[in-house]
Structures are given as structure tokens and as C-alpha cells.
Coordinates of C-alpha atoms and ligand atoms in Angstrom, one line a residue:
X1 CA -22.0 0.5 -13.2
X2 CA -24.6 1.3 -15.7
X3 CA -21.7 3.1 -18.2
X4 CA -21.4 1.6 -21.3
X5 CA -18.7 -0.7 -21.5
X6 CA -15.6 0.7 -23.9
X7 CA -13.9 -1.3 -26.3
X8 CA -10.5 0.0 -24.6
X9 CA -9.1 1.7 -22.3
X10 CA -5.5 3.2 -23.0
X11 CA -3.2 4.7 -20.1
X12 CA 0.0 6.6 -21.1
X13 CA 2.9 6.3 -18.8
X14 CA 6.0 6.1 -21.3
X15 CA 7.0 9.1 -19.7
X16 CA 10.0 9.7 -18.1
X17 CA 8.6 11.9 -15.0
X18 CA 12.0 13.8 -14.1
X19 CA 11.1 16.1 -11.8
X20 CA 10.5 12.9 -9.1
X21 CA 14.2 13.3 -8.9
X22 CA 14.0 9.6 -8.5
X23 CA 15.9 5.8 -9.7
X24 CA 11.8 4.7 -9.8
X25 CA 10.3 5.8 -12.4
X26 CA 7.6 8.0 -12.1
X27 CA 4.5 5.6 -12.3
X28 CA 5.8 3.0 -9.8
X29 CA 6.0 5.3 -6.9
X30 CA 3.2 3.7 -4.5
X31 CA 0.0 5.4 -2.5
X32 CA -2.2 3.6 -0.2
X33 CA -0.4 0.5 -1.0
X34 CA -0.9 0.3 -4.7
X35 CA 1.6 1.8 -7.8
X36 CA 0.3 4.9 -9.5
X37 CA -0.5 3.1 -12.8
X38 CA -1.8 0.5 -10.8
X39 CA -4.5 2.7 -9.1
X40 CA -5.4 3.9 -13.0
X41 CA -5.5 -0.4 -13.9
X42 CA -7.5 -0.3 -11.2
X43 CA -9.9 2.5 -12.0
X44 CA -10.2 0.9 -15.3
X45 CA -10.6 -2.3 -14.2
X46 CA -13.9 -1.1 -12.8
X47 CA -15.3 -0.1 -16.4
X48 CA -14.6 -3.9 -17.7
X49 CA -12.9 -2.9 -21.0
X50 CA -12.6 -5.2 -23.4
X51 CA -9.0 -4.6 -23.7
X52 CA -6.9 -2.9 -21.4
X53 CA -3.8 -0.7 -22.6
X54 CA -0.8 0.9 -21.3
X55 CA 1.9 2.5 -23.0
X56 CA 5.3 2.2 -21.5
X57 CA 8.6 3.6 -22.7
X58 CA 10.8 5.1 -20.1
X59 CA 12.4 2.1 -17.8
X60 CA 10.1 0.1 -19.7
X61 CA 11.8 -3.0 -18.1
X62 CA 10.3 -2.3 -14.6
X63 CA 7.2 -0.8 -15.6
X64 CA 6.2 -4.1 -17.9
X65 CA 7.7 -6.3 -14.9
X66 CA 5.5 -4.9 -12.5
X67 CA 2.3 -4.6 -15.2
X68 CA 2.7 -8.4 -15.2
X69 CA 1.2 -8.8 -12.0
X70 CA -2.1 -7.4 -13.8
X71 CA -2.7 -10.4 -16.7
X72 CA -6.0 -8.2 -18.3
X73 CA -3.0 -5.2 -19.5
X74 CA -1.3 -5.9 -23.0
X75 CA 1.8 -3.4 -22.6
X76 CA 2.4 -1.4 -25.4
X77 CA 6.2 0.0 -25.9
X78 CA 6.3 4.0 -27.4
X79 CA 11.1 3.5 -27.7
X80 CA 10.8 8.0 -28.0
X81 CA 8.1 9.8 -26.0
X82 CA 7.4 12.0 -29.1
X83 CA 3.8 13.1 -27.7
X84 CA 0.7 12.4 -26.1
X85 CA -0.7 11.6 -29.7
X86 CA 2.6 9.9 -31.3
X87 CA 1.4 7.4 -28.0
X88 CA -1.6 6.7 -29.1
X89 CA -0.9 6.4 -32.8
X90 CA 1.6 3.6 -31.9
X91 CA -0.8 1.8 -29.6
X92 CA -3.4 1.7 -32.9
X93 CA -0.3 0.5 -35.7
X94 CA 0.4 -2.2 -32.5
X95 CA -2.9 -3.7 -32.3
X96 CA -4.9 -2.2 -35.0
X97 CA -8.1 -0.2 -35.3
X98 CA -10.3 -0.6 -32.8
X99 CA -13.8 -0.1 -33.1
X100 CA -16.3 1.1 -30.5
X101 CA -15.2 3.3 -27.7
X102 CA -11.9 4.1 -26.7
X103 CA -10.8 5.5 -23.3
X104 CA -7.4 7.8 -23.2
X105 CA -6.3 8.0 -19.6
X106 CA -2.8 9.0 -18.0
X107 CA -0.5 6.6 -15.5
X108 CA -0.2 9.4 -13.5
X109 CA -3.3 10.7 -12.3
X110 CA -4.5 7.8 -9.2
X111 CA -7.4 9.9 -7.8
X112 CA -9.6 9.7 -11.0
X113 CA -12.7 7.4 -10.0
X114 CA -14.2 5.1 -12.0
X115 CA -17.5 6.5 -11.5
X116 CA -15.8 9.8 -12.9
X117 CA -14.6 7.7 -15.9
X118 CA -17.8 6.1 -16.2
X119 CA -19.8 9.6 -16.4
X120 CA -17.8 10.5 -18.9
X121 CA -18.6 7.3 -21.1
X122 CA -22.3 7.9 -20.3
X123 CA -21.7 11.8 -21.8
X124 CA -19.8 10.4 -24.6
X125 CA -22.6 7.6 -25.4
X126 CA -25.3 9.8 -24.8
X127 CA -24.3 13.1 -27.1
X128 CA -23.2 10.7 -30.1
X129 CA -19.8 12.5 -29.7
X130 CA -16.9 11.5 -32.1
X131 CA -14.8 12.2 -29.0
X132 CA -15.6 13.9 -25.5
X133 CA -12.7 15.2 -23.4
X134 CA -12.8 15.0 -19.5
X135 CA -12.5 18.8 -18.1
X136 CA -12.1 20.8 -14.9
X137 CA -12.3 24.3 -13.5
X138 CA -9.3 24.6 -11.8
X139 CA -7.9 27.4 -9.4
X140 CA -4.5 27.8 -10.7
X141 CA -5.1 26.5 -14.5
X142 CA -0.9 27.4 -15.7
X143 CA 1.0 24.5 -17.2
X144 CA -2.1 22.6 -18.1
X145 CA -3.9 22.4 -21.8
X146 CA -7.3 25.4 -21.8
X147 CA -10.9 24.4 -23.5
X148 CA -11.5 27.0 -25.9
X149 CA -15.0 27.2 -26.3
X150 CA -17.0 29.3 -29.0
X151 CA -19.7 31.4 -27.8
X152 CA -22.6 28.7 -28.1
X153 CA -20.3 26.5 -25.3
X154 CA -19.0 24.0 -28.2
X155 CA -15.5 23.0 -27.7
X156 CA -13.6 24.4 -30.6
X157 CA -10.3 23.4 -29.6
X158 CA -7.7 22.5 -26.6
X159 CA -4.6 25.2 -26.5
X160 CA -1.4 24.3 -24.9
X161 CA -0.3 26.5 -22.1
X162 CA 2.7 26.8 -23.9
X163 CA 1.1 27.8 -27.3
X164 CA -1.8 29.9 -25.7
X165 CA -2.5 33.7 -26.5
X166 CA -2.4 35.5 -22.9
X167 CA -6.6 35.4 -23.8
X168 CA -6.5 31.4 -23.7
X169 CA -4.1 31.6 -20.6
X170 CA -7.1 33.5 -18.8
X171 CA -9.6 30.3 -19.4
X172 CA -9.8 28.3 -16.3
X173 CA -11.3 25.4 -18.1
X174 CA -8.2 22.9 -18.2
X175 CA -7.9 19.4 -20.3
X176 CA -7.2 16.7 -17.6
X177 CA -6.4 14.2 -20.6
X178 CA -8.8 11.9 -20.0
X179 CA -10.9 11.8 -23.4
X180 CA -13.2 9.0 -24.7
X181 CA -13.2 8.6 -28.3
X182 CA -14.7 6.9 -31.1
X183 CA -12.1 4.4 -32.0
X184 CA -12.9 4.5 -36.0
X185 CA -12.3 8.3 -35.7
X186 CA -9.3 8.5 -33.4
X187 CA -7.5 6.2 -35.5
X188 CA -7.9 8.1 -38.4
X189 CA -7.4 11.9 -37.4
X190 CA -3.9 10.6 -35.1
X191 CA -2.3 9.7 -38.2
X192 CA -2.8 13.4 -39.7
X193 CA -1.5 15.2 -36.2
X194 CA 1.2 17.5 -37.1
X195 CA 4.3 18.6 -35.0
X196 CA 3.9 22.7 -35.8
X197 CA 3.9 23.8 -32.1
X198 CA 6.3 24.8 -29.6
X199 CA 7.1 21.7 -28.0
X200 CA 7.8 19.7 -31.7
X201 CA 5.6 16.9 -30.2
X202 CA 2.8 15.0 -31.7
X203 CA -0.4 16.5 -29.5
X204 CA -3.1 13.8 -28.6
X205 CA -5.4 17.1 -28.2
X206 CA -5.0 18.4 -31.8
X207 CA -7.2 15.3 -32.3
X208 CA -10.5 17.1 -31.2
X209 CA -10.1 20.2 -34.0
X210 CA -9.6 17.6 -36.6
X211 CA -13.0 15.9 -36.1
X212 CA -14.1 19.1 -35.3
X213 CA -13.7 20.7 -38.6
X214 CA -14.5 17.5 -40.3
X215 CA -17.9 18.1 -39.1
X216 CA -18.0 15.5 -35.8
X217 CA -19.3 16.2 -32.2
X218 CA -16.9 16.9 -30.4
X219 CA -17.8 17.3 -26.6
X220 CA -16.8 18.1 -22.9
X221 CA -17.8 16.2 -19.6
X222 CA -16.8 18.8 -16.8
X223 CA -15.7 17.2 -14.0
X224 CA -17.2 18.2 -10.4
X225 CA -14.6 17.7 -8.1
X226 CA -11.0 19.3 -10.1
X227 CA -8.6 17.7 -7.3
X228 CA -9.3 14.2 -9.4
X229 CA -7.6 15.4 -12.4
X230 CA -5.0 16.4 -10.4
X231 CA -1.7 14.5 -11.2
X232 CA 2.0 13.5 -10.0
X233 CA 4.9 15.4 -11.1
X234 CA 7.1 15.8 -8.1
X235 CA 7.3 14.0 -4.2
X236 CA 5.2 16.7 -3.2
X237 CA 2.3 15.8 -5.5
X238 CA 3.0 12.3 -4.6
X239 CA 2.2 13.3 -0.8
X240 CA -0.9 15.2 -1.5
X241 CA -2.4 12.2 -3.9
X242 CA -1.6 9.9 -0.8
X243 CA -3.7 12.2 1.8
X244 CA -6.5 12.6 -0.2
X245 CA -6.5 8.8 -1.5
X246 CA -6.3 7.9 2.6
X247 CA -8.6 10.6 3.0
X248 CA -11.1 8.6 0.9
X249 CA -10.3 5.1 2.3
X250 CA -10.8 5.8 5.7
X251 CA -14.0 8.0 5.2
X252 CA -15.6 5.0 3.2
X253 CA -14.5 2.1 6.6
X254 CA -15.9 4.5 9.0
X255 CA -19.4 5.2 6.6
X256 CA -18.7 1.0 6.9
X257 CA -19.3 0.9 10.7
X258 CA -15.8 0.7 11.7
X259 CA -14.2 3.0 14.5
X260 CA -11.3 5.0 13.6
X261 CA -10.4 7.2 16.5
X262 CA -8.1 9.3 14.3
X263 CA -8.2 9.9 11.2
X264 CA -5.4 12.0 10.2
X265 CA -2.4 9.8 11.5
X266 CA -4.5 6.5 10.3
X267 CA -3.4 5.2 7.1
X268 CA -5.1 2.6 5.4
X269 CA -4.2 0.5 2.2
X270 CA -6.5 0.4 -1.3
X271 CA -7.1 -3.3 -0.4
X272 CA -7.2 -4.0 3.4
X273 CA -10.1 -5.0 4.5
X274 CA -11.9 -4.0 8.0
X275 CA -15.0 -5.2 9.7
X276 CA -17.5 -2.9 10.9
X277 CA -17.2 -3.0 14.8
X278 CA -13.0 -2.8 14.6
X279 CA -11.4 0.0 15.9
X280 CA -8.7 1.6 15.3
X281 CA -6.4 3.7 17.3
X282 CA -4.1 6.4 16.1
X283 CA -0.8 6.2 14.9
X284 CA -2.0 2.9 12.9
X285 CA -1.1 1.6 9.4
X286 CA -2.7 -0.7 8.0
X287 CA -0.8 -2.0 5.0
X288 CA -1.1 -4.7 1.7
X289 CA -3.9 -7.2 1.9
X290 CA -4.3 -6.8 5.8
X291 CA -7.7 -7.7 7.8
X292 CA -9.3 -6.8 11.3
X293 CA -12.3 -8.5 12.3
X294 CA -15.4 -7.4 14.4
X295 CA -14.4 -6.1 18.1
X296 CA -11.0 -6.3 17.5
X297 CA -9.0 -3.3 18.3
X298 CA -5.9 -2.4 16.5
X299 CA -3.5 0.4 18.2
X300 CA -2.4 2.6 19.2
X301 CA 0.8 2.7 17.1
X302 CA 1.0 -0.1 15.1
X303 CA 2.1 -0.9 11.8
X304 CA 0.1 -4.3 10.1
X305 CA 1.6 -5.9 6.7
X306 CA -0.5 -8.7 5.2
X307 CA -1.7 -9.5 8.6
X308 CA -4.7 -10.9 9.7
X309 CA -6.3 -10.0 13.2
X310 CA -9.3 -12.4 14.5
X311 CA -12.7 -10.7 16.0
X312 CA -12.5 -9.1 19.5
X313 CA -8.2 -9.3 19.2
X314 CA -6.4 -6.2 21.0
X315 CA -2.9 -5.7 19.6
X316 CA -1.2 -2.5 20.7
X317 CA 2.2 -0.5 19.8
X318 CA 3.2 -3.7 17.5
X319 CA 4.7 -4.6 14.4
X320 CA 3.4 -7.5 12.4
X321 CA 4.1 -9.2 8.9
X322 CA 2.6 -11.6 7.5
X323 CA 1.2 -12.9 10.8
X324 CA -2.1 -14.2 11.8
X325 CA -3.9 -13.3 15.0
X326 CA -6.4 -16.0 16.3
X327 CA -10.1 -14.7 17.6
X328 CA -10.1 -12.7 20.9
X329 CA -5.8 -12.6 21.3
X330 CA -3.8 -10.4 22.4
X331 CA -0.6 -8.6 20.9
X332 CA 1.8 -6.2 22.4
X333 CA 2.3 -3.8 23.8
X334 CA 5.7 -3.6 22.0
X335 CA 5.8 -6.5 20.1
X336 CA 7.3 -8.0 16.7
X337 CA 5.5 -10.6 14.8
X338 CA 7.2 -11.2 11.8
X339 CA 6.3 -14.2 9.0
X340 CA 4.9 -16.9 10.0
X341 CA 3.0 -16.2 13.4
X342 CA 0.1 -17.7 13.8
X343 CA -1.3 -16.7 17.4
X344 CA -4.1 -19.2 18.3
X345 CA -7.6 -18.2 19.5
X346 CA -7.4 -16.1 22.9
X347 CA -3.3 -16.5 22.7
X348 CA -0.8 -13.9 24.2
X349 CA 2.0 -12.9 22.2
X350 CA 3.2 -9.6 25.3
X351 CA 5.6 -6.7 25.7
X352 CA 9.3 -7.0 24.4
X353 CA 7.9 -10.4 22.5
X354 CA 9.3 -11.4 18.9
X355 CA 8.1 -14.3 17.4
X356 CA 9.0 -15.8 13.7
X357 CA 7.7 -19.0 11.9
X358 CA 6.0 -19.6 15.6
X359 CA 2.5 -21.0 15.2
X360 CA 1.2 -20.8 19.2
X361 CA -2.1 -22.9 19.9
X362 CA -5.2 -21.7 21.5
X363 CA -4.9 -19.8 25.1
X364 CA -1.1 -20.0 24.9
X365 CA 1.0 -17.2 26.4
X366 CA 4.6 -16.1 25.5
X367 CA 3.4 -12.8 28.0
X368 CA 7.0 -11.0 28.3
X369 CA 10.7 -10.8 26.9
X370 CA 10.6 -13.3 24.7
X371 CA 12.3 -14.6 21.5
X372 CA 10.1 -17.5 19.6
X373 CA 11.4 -18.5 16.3
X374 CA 10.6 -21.9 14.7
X375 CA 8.6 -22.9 16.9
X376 CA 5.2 -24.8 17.3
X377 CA 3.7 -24.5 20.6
X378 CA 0.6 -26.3 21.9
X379 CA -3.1 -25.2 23.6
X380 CA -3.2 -23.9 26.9
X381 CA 1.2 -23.5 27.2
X382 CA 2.6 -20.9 29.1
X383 CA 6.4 -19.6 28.1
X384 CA 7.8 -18.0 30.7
X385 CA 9.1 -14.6 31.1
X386 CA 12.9 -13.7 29.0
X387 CA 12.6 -17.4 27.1
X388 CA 14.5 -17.8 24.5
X389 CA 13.7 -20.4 21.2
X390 CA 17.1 -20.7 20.4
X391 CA 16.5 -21.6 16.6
X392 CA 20.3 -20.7 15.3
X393 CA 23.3 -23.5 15.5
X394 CA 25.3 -20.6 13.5
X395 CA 24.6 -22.3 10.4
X396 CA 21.2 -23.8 10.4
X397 CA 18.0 -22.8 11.7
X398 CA 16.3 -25.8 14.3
X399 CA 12.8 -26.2 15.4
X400 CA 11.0 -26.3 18.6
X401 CA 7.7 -28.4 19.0
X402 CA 6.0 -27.5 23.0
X403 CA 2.9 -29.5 23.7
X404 CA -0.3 -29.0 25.6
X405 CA -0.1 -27.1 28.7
X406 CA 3.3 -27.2 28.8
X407 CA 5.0 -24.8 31.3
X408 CA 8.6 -23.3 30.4
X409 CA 9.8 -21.6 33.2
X410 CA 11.4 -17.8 32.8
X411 CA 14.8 -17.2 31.7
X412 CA 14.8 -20.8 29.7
X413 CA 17.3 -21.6 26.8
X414 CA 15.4 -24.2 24.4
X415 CA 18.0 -25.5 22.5
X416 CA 16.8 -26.5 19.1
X417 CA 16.3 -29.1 17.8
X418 CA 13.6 -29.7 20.6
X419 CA 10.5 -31.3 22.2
X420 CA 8.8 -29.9 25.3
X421 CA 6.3 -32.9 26.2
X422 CA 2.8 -32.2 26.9
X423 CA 2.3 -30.7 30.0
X424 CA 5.8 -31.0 30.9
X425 CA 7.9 -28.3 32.9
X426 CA 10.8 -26.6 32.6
X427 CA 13.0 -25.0 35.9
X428 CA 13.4 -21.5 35.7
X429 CA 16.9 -20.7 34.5
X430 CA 17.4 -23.7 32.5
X431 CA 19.4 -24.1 29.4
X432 CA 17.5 -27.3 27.8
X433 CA 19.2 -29.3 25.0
X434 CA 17.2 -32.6 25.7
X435 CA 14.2 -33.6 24.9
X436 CA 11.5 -33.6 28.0
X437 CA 9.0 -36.2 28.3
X438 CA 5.3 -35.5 29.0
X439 CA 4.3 -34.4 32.4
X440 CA 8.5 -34.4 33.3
X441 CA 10.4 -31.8 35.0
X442 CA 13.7 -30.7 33.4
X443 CA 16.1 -28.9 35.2
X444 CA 19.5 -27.9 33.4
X445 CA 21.1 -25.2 36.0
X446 CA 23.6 -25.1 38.9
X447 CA 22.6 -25.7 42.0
X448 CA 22.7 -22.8 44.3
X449 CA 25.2 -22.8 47.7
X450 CA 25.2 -20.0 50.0
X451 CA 28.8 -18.6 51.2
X452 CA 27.6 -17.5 54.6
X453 CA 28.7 -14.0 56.5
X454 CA 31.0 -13.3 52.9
X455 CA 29.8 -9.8 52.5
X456 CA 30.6 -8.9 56.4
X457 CA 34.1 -10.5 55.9
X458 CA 34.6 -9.6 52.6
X459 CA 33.2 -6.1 51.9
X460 CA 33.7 -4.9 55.7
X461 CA 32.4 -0.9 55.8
X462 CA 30.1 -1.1 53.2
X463 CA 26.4 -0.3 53.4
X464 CA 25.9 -4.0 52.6
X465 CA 27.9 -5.0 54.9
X466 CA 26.4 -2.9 57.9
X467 CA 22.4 -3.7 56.7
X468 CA 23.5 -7.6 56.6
X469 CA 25.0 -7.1 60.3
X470 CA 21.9 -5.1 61.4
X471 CA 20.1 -8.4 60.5
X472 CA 22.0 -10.7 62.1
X473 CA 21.9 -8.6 65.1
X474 CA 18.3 -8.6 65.1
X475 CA 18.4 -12.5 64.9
X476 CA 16.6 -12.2 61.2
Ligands
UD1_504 C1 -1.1 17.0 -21.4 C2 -2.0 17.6 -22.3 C3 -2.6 18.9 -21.7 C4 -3.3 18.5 -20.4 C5 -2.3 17.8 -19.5 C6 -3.0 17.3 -18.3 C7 -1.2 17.1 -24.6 C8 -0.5 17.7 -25.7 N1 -1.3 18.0 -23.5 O1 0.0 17.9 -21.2 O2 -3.5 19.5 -22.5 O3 -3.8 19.7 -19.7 O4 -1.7 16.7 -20.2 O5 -2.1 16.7 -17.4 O6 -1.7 16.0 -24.6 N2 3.1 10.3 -22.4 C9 3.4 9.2 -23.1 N3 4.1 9.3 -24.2 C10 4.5 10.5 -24.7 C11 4.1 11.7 -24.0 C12 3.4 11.6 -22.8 O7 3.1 8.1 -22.7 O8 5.1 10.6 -25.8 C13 2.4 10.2 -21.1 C14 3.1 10.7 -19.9 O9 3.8 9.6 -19.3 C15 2.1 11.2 -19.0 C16 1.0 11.7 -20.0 O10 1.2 11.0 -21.2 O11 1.5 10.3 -18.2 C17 0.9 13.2 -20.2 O12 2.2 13.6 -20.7 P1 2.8 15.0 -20.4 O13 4.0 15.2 -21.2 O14 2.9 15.2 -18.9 O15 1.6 16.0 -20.9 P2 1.4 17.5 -20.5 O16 2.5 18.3 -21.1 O17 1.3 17.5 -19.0
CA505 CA1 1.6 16.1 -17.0

């Protein structure tokens, strides 16, 4: 980015945001798997600002817990949300003046792009402007600050809606709040900000007359595309921010090379990353720091967490945490891999499967009905059909080791703690509480006897009763 890097970069979001209607506050609802402050850290991020800023106020606790994740933000505390400008003048008596550049940005507002931001430093660098104020033309302008703007185009002065004449109302040219200043400047002319206007509030945007009619520049970037000014207010903001943002995501992967069948019911996380060659079927979410490799196919209807998936891997209708799928495996349909999966190169994990701290070598099948918790499972095994790993005493959880080529049969119970032998067996049926040796078979079941000619004797007139004496008439 060829923008000239600023000296800061402030985001206010000590606000309280009430009309969420919500416990969170407003700047800690998430889109496209990132908090709405943390898309503007983000957005910063990009423009490597010396210092990065935010002002927090309302449930300042949560906001400054969760702004610890990010260690480049110093977290500024406004106690009363007295103005856009009363934020900014505490953030200069916190750290001092600051000299060179200084970005103003809201928390609120996730679809600004840094390239935006970064034209807008360029602007400001390039006009000499004491201070240049991000702008849009905007359909429906009401609520939002207007540009007035003398007849040579010069900004003269930002109006509130609130404060406007029903002239100013008629200007479609809104403030989106973003404004880069001189630093110098800006902390001079906050200090002088009055409170004469109808909201009693200290206005960051009475900051652009003051310099004005001191004599500095005072400027406007317009922005092209008015949607990225756009901010949150209420859930239903929220929902538009989070199609657009998704919008953008999966445009950008499929410019990438990678297949997405359906856009519009595909949702895809700021950070996940996807391999060009992976497809993705609809219904799919793709969530936190998730990964599909080349070939593999993901979907129809599945919902990935912080999961990895290996080149050429199908996984269909699933659900998966934290799990790791090997190269060229296969997942579902209707399967459950929760933490600690880790599905070997060209493993099975099949339908009505759930698996948990189960790490299953390469080639090994668990292909239907199956439970595997706590389990470490060797190459080439096969668990049969409606197994179950059974990990719980009731108070503790056990482990399970199966070795190489190992063959459970279906309907096994293995007891935990366990060890399957490599290339052992197990009989279909069995409940299995003893160890089995390599290459043994272990049967732990009743053995079958037939009561002959009971159903005849026993259930005399039924239809059973006629088809088994139909049978035994015809000497079958
Ligand atoms: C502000 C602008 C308005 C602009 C609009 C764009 C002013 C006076 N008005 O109006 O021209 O069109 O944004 O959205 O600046 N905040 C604090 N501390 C405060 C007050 C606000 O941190 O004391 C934060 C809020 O959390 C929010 C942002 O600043 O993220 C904007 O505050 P808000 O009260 O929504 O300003 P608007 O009235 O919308
Ligand atoms: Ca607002």
C-alpha cells in the first residue's frame, strides 16, 4: 500500500449502541467470524499505524478483554460518552499530542476497506490539508451529519441532521466520520469545541470550521462506493453488513480459483483460508481459522469450525470442530467430528459417525453408526458398522489404542481402558473389556442355540407360524 503511513489511527466505540437491543455491546456483535471493532483493527491494521487507538466506555470491561487479543491497540477509556470530539480530546490528554497524521475512524462501521482508508490518507497528504473528512453520496442522507460546501466546492462546514436548516437536510453529501487530521491541529482546535447545539455534546465535526476559519485546508475525499460508510445500529444492519462482507469474501476465493457452487447460502469467515481447485457446495459454512485444500470438496450442508480438510477430501452434510481431515478422506454423509479428530490420509470417518479426541491412521474406516471417542486407531483398520468406543466409566474418560489392520467387527462394545493388537479381530456382537493380542480373535458374546419348531408350537395361527410350516412342508 503506497498510502502514507499515519502516526495513528483512533476508532471510537465507547458507545453504548442501544438500539441492538442486546447484553453485548454493540461493537462485539460478530460478521464473517470477526467482532465489529475487530474488522475496523483489522482495516487499520492494513495502514501500519504507528499507534493504534480505541476508545472504549460503554461495558468497557468486555470490550478491553476482548481488544486484548489484538497486542498493537492501547485502549483508551472515555467514563461519559459526552461526544464524538469529547472522545478524541480524551484520547490526546491520555497519550499526548501527537504529531503527523491522525486517522479518526468509528467501531462500528466493518465494511470500510483499507484501500478506502488509504485513499483518503493519500488525498489528505497530497492537498496539504489540516484535516480531510471521508464523504459519501448517499440515497437516503437523514440522521447522518451533511457537507456544506460553498460555491467554489470547499468544505465550509459539517451540519448535524439534528441542527440542519431544511436547505442543509436537502444535501445528500453525508460525513461517514472517518476524517484524517493533522495531529498538531486536531489537538489544538478539540480543546476549543463547544457544546451550543442540540444534542449538548462535544462534536468531533465542529473541528473542520475551526481550522477552517483559522485559515487551514480543510478537505473532502468522496467515497465511490456509499454502502462502505454504512454502519451498525440495529440486528438488521448487523445482517446486511454480514451479506455484503460474505458477499466480498466469497467473490475474492472464487476470483482465487476456487469453486463455490452457490454463493448465496455459502458463508465464508474473514480468515479461512481455501485453495484454488476446492469446491464448495451449498449450504456450507466455513467458520474461524478453517482450511480446504486443492480437489477437496466440501458439502453440501456442512458447517466447518477451525477445521482443516486435506487436498482431494470429500466431506458431505457434516459437522466438524477443530478436526483435521488427512489428504484424499472422506467425511459424512451425516457425520460429527468434534475436537480432536485427526482422520489420516484416504481415512473414512461415514454416515451416523461421531468421533472425539479420535486420531484414525491412514486408509482407516469407521464407515457407519459409530461412536469413537478417545481413541487412537492404526493404518489400514476397519471399525465395523454400530461400534461403540466406550470412553465413559461414569466418572472418568478411558482410552482406546487399535493397531494396524485391525478388524473390529459390527455392533462391538470396546471397553476402555483398551488395546486392540495389530491386526487382531474382534466377533461381531462382542462386548470387549480385555485386551486382544496381535493377530488374535476375541469373542465376548453368547453363543447362539436354536429352540426348534417354537414358533409352530408357540405362536400356532400366526402368519409366522403358517410361513415356517410351509417350509417345513416343502422339506426347506
Ligand atoms: C456522527 C457524526 C455525523 C456522521 C455520523 C456518521 C458527530 C457529531 N456526528 O454522528 O456527522 O454523519 O457520525 O455515522 O460526530 N462515540 C464515542 N464516544 C462518544 C460518542 C460517540 O466513542 O462520546 C463513538 C460511538 O461509539 C460511535 C461513533 O463514535 O461508534 C459515532 O457516534 P454516534 O453517536 O453514533 O454519532 P452520530 O450521531 O451517528
Ligand atoms: Ca452512528
Amino acid at each position: 500500500m503506497s498510502a502514507p503511513r499515519p502516526a495513528a489511527v483512533i476508532v471510537l466505540a465507547a458507545g453504548e449502541g442501544t438500539r441492538m437491543k442486546s447484553a453485548t455491546p454493540k461493537v462485539l456483535h460478530e460478521v464473517c467470524g470477526r467482532t465489529l471493532v475487530g474488522h475496523m483493527v483489522h482495516a487499520a491494521q492494513e495502514l501500519e499505524p504507528a499507534r493504534l487507538i480505541v476508545v472504549v466506555g460503554h461495558a468497557r470491561e468486555r470490550v478491553e478483554g476482548h481488544l486484548s487479543a489484538y497486542p498493537d491497540v492501547t485502549a483508551v477509556v472515555q467514563e461519559q460518552q459526552n461526544g464524538t470530539g469529547h472522545a478524541v480530546r480524551i484520547v490526546l490528554e491520555n497519550v499526548g499530542v501527537i504529531e503527523g497524521t491522525v486517522l479518526v475512524v468509528y467501531g462500528d462501521t466493518p465494511l470500510l476497506r483499507g484501500s478506502t482508508l488509504a485513499g483518503l490518507l493519500e488525498r489528505h497528504a497530497s492537498d496539504g490539508n489540516a484535516v480531510t473528512v471521508l464523504t459519501a453520496h448517499v440515497p437516503d442522507p437523514t440522521g447522518y451529519g451533511r457537507i456544506v460546501r460553498g460555491d467554489d466546492g470547499a468544505v465550509l462546514a459539517i451540519v448535524e441532521h439534528k441542527d440542519a436548516t431544511p436547505e442543509q437536510r436537502a444535501i445528500d453529501e453525508m460525513n461517514s466520520g472517518v476524517y484524517a487530521f493533522d495531529g498538531a491541529l486536531l489537538a489544538d482546535a478539540v480543546k476549543r469545541v463547544s457544546t451550543a447545539n442540540s444534542q449538548g455534546e462535544e462534536y468531533l465535526t465542529d473541528v473542520l470550521s475551526i481550522l477552517r476559519e483559522e485559515g487551514h485546508r480543510v478537505g473532502a475525499h468522496v467515497a465511490t462506493d456509499h454502502v462502505e460508510v454504512e454502519g451498525v445500529n440495529n440486528k438488521a444492519q448487523l445482517a446486511f453488513v454480514r451479506r455484503v462482507l460474505n458477499d466480498r469474501i466469497v467473490h475474492e476465493h472464487m476470483i482465487n480459483g476456487v469453486t463455490i457452487v452457490d454463493p448465496a447460502s455459502t458463508w465464508i469467515d474473514a480468515d479461512v483460508r481455501l485453495e484454488a481447485d476446492a469446491v464448495i457446495h451449498p449450504g456450507t459454512q466455513l467458520h474461524g481459522s478453517s482450511r480446504v485444500g486443492t480437489g477437496a470438496e466440501v458439502g453440501p450442508g456442512c458447517t466447518l469450525t477451525d477445521t482443516v480438510v486435506g487436498a482431494d477430501a470429500v466431506v458431505r452434510n457434516a459437522v466438524c470442530d477443530s478436526a483435521e481431515i488427512g489428504q484424499g478422506a472422506s467425511v459424512g454423509p451425516f457425520a460429527y467430528l468434534r475436537p480432536g479428530t485427526r482422520l489420516g490420509a484416504k481415512g473414512k470417518i461415514g454416515t451416523y459417525v461421531e468421533t472425539k479426541n479420535a486420531v484414525i491412521g491412514t486408509g482407516s474406516k469407521v464407515p457407519h453408526l459409530s461412536y469413537v471417542g478417545d481413541a487412537t486407531i492404526g493404518e489400514g483398520a476397519n471399525i465395523g458398522a454400530a461400534t461403540v468406543f466406550v470412553n465413559y466409566d461414569g466418572v472418568d474418560k478411558h482410552h482406546t489404542t487399535v493397531g494396524d489392520h485391525a478388524r473390529v467387527g459390527s455392533d462391538t462394545m470396546l471397553v476402555a481402558p483398551l488395546t486392540i493388537g495389530d491386526g487382531a479381530y474382534t466377533a461381531a456382537g462382542s462386548v470387549i473389556v480385555n485386551d486382544v493380542p496381535p493377530g488374535a480373535m476375541a469373542v465376548a458374546r453368547g453363543r447362539q442355540r436354536n429352540v426348534e419348531g417354537w414358533v409352530i408350537r408357540r405362536r400356532t395361527g400366526t402368519k409366522s407360524a403358517q410361513a415356517a410350516q410351509r417350509a417345513l412342508e416343502a422339506g426347506s
